[in-house]
Tab-separated table of C-alpha atoms in Angstrom:
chain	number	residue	atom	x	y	z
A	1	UNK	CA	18.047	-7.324	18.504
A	2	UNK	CA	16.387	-7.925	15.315
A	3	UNK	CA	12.743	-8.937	14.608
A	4	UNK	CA	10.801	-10.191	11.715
A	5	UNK	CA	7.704	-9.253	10.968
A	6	UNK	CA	4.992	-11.205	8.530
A	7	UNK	CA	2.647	-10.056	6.294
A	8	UNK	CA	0.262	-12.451	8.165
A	9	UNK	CA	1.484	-10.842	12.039
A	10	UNK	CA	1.045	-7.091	10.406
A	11	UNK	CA	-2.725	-7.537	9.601
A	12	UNK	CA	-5.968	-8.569	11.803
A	13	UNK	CA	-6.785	-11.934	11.860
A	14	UNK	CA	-10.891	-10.750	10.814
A	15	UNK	CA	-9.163	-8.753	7.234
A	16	UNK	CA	-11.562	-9.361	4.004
A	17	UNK	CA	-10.242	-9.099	0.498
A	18	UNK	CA	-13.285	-8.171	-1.899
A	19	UNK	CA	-13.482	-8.805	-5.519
A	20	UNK	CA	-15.779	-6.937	-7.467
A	21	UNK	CA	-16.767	-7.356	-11.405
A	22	UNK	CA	-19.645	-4.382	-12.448
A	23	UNK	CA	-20.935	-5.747	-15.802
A	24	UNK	CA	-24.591	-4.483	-17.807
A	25	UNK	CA	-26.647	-6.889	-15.930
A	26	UNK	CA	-25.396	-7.766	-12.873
A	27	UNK	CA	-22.639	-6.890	-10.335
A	28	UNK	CA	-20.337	-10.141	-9.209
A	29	UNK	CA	-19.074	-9.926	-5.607
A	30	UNK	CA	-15.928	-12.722	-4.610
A	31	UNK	CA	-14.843	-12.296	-0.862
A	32	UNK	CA	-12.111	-13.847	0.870
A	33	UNK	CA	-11.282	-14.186	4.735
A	34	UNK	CA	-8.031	-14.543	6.541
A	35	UNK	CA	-8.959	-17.970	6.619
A	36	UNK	CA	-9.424	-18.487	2.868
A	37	UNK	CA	-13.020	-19.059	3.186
A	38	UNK	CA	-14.608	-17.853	-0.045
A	39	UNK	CA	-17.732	-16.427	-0.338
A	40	UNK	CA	-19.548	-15.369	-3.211
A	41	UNK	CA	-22.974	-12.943	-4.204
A	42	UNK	CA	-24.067	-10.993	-6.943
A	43	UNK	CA	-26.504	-8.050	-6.946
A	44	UNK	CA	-28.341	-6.320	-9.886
A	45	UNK	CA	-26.287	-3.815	-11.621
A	46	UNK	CA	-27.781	-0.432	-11.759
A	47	UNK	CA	-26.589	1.178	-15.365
A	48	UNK	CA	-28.022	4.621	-13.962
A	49	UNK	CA	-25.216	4.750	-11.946
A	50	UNK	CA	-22.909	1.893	-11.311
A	51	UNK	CA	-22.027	2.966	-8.366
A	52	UNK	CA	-25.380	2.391	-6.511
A	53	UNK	CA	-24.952	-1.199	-7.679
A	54	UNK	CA	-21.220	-1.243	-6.528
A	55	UNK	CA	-21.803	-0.126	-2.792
A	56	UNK	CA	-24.973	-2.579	-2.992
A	57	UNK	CA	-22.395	-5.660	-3.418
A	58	UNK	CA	-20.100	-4.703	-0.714
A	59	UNK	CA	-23.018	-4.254	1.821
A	60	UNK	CA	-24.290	-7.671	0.948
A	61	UNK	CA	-20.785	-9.455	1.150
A	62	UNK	CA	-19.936	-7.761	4.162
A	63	UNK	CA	-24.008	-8.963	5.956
A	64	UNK	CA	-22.797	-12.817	4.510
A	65	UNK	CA	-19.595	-12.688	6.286
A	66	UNK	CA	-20.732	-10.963	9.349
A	67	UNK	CA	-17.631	-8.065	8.837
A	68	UNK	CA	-17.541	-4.228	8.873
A	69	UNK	CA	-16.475	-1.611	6.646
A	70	UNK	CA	-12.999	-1.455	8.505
A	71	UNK	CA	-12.533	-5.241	7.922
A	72	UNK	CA	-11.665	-4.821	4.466
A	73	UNK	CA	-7.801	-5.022	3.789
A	74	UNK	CA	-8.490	-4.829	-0.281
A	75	UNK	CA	-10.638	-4.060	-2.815
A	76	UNK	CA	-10.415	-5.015	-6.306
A	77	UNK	CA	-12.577	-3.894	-8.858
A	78	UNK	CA	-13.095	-5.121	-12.623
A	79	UNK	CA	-15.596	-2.605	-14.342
A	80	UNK	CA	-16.953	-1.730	-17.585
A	81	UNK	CA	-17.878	1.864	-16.802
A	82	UNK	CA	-15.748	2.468	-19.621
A	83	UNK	CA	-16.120	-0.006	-21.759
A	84	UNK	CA	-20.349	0.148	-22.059
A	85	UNK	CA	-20.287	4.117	-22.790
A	86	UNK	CA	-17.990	3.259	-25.601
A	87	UNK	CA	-19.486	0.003	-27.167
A	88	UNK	CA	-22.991	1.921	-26.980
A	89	UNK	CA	-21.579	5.308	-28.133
A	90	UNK	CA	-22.773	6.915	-25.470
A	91	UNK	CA	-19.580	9.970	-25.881
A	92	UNK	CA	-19.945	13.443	-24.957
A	93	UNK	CA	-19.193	16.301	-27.118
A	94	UNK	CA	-15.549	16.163	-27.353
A	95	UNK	CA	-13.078	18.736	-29.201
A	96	UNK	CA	-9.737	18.136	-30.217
A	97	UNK	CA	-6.472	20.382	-30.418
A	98	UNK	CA	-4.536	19.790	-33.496
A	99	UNK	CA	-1.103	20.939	-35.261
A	100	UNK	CA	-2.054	23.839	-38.047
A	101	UNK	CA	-2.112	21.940	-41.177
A	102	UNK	CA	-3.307	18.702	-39.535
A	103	UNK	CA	-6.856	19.535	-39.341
A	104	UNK	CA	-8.419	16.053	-41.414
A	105	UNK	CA	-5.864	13.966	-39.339
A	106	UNK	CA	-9.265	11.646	-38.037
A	107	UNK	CA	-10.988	12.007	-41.290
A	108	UNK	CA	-7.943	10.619	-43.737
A	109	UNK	CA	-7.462	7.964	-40.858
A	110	UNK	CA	-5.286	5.211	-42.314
A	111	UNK	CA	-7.014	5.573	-45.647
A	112	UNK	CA	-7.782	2.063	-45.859
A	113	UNK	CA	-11.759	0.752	-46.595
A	114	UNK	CA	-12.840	-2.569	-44.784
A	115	UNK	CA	-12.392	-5.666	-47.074
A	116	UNK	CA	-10.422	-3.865	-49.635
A	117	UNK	CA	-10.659	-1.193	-51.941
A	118	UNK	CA	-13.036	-3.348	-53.920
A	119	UNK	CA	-15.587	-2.007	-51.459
A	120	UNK	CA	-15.115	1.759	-52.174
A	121	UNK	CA	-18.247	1.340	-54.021
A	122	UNK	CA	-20.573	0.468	-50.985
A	123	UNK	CA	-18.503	1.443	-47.607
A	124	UNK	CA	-19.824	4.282	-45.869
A	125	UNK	CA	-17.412	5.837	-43.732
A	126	UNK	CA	-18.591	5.916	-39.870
A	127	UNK	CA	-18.913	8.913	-38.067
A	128	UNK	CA	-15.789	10.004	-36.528
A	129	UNK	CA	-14.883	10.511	-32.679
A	130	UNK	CA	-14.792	14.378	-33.297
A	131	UNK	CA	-16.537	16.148	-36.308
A	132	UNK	CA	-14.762	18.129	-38.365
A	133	UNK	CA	-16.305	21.132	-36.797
A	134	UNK	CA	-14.951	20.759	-33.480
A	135	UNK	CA	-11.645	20.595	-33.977
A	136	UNK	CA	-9.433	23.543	-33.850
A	137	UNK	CA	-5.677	24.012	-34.977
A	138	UNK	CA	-2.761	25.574	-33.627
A	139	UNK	CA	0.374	27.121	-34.733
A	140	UNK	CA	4.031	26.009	-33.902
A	141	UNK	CA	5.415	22.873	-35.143
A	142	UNK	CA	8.107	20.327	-34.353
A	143	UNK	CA	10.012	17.642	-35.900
A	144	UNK	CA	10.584	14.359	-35.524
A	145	UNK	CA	13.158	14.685	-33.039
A	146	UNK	CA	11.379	17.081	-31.353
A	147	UNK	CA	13.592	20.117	-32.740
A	148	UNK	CA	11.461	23.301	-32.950
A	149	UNK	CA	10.561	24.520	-36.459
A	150	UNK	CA	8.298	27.269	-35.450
A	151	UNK	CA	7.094	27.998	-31.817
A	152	UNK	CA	4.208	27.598	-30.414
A	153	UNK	CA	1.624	29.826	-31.537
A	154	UNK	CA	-0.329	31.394	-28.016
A	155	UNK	CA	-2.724	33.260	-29.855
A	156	UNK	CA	-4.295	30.534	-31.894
A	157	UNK	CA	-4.093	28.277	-28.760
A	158	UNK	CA	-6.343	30.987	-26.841
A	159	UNK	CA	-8.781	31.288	-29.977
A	160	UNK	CA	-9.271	27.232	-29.661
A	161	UNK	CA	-9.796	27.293	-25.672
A	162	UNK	CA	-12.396	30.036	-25.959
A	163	UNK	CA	-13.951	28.213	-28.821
A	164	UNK	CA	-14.593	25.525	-26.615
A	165	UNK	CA	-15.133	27.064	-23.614
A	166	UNK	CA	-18.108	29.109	-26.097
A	167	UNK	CA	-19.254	26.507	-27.070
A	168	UNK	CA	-19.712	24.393	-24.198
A	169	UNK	CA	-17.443	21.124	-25.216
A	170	UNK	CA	-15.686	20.360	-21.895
A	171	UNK	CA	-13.426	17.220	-23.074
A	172	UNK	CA	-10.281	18.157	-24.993
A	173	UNK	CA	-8.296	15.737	-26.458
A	174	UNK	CA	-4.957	17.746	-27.275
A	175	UNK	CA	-2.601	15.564	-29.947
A	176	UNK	CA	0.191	17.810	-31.745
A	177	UNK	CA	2.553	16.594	-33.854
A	178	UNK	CA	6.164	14.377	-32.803
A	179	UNK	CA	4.619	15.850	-29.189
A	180	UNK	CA	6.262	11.941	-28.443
A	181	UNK	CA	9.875	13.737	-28.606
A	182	UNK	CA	9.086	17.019	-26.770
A	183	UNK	CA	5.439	17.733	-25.318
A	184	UNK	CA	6.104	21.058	-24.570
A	185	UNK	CA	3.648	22.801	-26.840
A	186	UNK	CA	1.104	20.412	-25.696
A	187	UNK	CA	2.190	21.310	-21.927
A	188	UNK	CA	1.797	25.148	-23.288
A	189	UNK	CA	-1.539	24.174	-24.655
A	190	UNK	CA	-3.286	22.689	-21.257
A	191	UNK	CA	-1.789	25.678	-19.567
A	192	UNK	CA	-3.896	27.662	-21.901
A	193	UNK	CA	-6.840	25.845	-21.802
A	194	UNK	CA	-6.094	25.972	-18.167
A	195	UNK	CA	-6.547	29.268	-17.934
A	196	UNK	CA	-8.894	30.332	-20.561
A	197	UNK	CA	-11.667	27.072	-19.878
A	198	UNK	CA	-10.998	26.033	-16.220
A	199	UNK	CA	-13.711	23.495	-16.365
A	200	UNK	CA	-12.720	21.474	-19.173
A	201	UNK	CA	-11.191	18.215	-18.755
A	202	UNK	CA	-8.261	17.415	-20.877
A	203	UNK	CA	-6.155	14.933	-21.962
A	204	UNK	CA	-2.860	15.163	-23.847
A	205	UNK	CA	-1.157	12.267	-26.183
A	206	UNK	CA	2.233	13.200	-24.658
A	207	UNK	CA	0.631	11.205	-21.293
A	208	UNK	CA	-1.684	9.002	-23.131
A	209	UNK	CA	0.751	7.023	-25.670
A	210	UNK	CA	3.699	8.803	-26.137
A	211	UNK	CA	4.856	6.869	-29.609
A	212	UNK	CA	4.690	8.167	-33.194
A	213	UNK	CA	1.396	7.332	-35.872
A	214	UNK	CA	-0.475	10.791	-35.013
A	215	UNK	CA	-3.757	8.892	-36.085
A	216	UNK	CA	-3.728	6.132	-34.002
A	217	UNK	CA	-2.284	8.700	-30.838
A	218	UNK	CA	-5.394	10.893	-31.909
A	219	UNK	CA	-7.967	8.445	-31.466
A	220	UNK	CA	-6.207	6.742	-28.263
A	221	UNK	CA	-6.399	10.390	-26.717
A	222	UNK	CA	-9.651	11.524	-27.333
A	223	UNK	CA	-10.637	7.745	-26.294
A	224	UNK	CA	-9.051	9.073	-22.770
A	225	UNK	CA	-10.584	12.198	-22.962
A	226	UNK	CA	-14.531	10.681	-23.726
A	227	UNK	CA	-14.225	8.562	-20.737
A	228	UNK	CA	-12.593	10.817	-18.233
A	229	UNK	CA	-15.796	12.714	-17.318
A	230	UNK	CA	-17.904	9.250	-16.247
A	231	UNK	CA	-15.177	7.129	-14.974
A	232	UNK	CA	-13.906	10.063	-12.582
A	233	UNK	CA	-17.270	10.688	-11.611
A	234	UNK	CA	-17.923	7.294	-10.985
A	235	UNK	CA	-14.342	6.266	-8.965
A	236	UNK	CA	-15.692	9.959	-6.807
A	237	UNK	CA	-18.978	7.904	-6.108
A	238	UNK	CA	-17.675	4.448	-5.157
A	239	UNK	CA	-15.260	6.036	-3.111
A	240	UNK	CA	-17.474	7.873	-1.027
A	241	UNK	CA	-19.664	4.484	-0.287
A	242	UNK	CA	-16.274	1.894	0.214
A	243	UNK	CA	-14.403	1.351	2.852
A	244	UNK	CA	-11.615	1.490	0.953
A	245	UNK	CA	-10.373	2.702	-2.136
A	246	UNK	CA	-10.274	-0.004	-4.963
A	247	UNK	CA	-7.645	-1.112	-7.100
A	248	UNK	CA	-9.401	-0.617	-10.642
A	249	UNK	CA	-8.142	-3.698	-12.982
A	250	UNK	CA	-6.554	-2.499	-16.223
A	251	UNK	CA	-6.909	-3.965	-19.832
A	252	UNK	CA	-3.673	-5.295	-19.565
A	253	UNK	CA	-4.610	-7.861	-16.063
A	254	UNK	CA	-2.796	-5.649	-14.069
A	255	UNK	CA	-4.334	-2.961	-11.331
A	256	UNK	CA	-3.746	0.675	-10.946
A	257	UNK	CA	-5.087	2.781	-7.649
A	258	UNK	CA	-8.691	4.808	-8.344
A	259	UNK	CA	-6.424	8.345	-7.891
A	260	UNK	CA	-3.953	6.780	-11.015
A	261	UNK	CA	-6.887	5.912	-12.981
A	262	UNK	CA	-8.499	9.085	-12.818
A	263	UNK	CA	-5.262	10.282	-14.436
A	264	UNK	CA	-5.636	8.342	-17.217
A	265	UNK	CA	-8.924	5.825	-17.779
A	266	UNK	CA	-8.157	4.583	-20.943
A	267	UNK	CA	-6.314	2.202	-19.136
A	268	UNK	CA	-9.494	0.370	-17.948
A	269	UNK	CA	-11.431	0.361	-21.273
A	270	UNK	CA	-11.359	-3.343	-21.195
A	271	UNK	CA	-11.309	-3.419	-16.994
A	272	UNK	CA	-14.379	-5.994	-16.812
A	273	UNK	CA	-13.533	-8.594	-19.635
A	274	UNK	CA	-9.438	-8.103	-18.977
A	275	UNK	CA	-10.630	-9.541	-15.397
A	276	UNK	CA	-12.953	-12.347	-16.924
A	277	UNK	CA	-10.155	-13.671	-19.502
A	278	UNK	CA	-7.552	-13.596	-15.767
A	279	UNK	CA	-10.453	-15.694	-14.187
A	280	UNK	CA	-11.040	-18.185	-17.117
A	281	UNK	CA	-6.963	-18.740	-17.408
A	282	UNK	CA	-7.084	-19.482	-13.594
A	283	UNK	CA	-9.881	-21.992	-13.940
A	284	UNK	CA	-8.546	-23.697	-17.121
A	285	UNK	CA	-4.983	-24.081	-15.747
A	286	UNK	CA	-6.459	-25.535	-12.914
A	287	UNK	CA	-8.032	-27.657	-14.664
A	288	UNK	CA	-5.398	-28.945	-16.464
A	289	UNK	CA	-6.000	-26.839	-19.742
A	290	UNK	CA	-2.865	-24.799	-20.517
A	291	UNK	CA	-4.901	-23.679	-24.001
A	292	UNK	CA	-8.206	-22.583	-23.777
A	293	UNK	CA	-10.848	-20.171	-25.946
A	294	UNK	CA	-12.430	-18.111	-23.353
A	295	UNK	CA	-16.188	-16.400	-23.534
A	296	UNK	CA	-17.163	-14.270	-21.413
A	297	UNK	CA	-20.947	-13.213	-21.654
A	298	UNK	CA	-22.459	-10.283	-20.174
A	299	UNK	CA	-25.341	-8.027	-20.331
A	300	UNK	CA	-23.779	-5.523	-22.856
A	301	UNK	CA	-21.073	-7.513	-24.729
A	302	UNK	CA	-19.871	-10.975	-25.073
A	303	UNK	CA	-16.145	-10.984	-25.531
A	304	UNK	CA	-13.624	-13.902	-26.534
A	305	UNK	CA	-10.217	-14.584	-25.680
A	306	UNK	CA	-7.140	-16.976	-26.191
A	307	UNK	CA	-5.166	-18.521	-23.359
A	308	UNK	CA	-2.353	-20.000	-24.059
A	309	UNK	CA	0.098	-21.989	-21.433
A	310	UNK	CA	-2.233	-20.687	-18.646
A	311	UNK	CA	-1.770	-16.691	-19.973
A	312	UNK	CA	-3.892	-14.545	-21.921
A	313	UNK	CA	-2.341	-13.261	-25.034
A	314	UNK	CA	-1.282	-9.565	-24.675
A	315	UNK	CA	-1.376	-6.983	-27.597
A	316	UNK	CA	-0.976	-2.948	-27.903
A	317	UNK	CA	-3.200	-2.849	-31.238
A	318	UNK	CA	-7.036	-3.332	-30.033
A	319	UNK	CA	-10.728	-1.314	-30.747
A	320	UNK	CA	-13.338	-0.590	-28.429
A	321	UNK	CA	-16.528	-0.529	-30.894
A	322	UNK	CA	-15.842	1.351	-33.691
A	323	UNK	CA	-12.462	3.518	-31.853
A	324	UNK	CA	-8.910	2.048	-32.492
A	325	UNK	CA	-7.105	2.562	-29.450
A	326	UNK	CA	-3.098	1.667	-28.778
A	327	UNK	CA	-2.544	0.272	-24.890
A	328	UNK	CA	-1.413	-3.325	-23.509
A	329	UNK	CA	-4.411	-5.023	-23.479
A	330	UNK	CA	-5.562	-8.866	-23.230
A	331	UNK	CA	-5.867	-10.083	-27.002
A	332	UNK	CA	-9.555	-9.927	-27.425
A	333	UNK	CA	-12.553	-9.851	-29.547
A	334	UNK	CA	-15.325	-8.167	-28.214
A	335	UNK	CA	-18.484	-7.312	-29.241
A	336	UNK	CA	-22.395	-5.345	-27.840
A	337	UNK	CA	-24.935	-7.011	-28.267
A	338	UNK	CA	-28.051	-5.413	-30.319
């Protein structure tokens, strides 16, 4: 005998999904019944920690709709965590592992001055993600196809981790060169700093954008590394107060589970307006609007987007602030407000 069983039979009739978008200001709360009753709230967001703010929402959504914790089937969460400690600069000391020889990889950057070279005269270069000072090179060295030229150098990988560990920088962004054809030094290299600074946190480009362009891989991983700290501190918070843990939205529209992002949170850099630009296509192409320009004011930023045909435009070549970074992303302009 064979049965069939519906998404609809497999859940309780009293099930709650919960939307939630933490911005600078204010936190937006969207819940929907089994019924597709729609209720909405919004609560003051609490930039001290977010998370306060967060569990504040879901208690008053839950008291409008007369539910419980353990009515919630889903939880979906748009948040600029991320995104605000970026756009205000507020990054912790961060270090960086490099290949010997590659040393002034962030300061030569792309060589290229805003508005042309015309402006060499007046540009001031910005400040870059790490200082000169706190980044430390390694030996061994690959090539392009990930062949091994020299192997990797132990001893100059233990001088860095103590360095660090010394000095009390506990984010590590570790980018070596073609590690996109064979991250095994960089594997070698958070083994090290495993063992020689067990409380750093560390991120390696090998998981963060394996592709080639070591400047734009840098910046992309220390990006990772600057936001690791505060957004798994913060997914540790909201996941003590929810009933549930949330699906985080990513930059790109899509959503990842609060254990994946705290693998890798530079996939939710643009989390809150990636989740505005989804709403605004929704509402145009309802509408009748296939191509819209989207804004999407908050407290900390005001960000535009293009729609087109009812979808956001996608792209892999986006900033936060002043930091390039290289992830799918909604096409957007964004900037904080002064």
């Amino acid at each position: 005998e064979i049965y069939t069983l519906s998404l609809h039979d497999a859940l309780p009739i009293s099930i709650h999904r919960i939307g939630i978008d933490t911005g600078g200001t204010f936190t937006d709360v969207v819940a929907l019944d089994a019924d597709g009753a729609l209720v909405t709230t919004k609560t003051p967001s609490t930039p001290a920690d977010p998370a306060a703010g967060f569990a504040d929402g879901v208690a008053k959504v839950l008291a409008l709709l007369g539910a419980e914790p353990d009515d919630v089937a889903a939880l979906c969460h748009g948040t600029t965590v991320a995104t605000n400690r970026l756009l205000e600069d507020r990054i912790d000391d961060l270090g960086l592992v490099t290949t010997e020889g590659f040393g002034a990889i962030l300061e030569i950057a792309r060589q290229s001055v805003p508005d042309g070279y015309g402006n060499s005269y007046f540009w001031v270069k910005p400040p870059r993600i790490v200082p000169a000072h706190r980044v430390r090179t390694v030996g061994g060295r690959l090539d392009h196809t990930g062949a091994e030229l020299r192997p990797f150098d132990e001893d100059s990988a233990v001088a860095a981790a103590r360095f660090f560990r010394d000095a009390g920088i506990d984010a590590i962004g570790v980018c070596l060169l073609h590690s996109y054809a064979d991250p095994s030094h960089e594997l070698a290299m958070r083994d090290v700093l495993a063992r020689e600074h067990p409380d750093a946190v560390v991120s390696l480009s090998c998981e963060v954008l394996r592709e080639y362009r070591e400047y734009e891989r840098s910046v992309t991983t220390l990006v990772d590394a600057a936001v690791k700290p505060a957004m798994n501190g913060y997914l540790a918070r909201i996941a003590e107060r929810a009933a549930s843990r949330p699906l985080v939205m990513k930059s790109n529209g899509g959503v990842l589970s609060a254990e994946e992002v705290a693998r890798q949170p530079i996939t939710t850099v643009l989390s809150g307006p990636a989740a505005g630009a989804l709403g605004a296509a929704f509402v145009a192409s309802r509408s009748g609007h296939g191509s819209v320009v989207t804004l999407d004011g908050g407290g900390t930023s005001t960000d535009v987007a293009v729609v087109l045909d009812g979808e956001p435009t996608l792209t892999t070549e986006g900033s936060i602030g002043r930091h390039p970074v290289k992830i799918p992303m909604i096409d957007k302009i964004g900037r904080a407000h002064v």
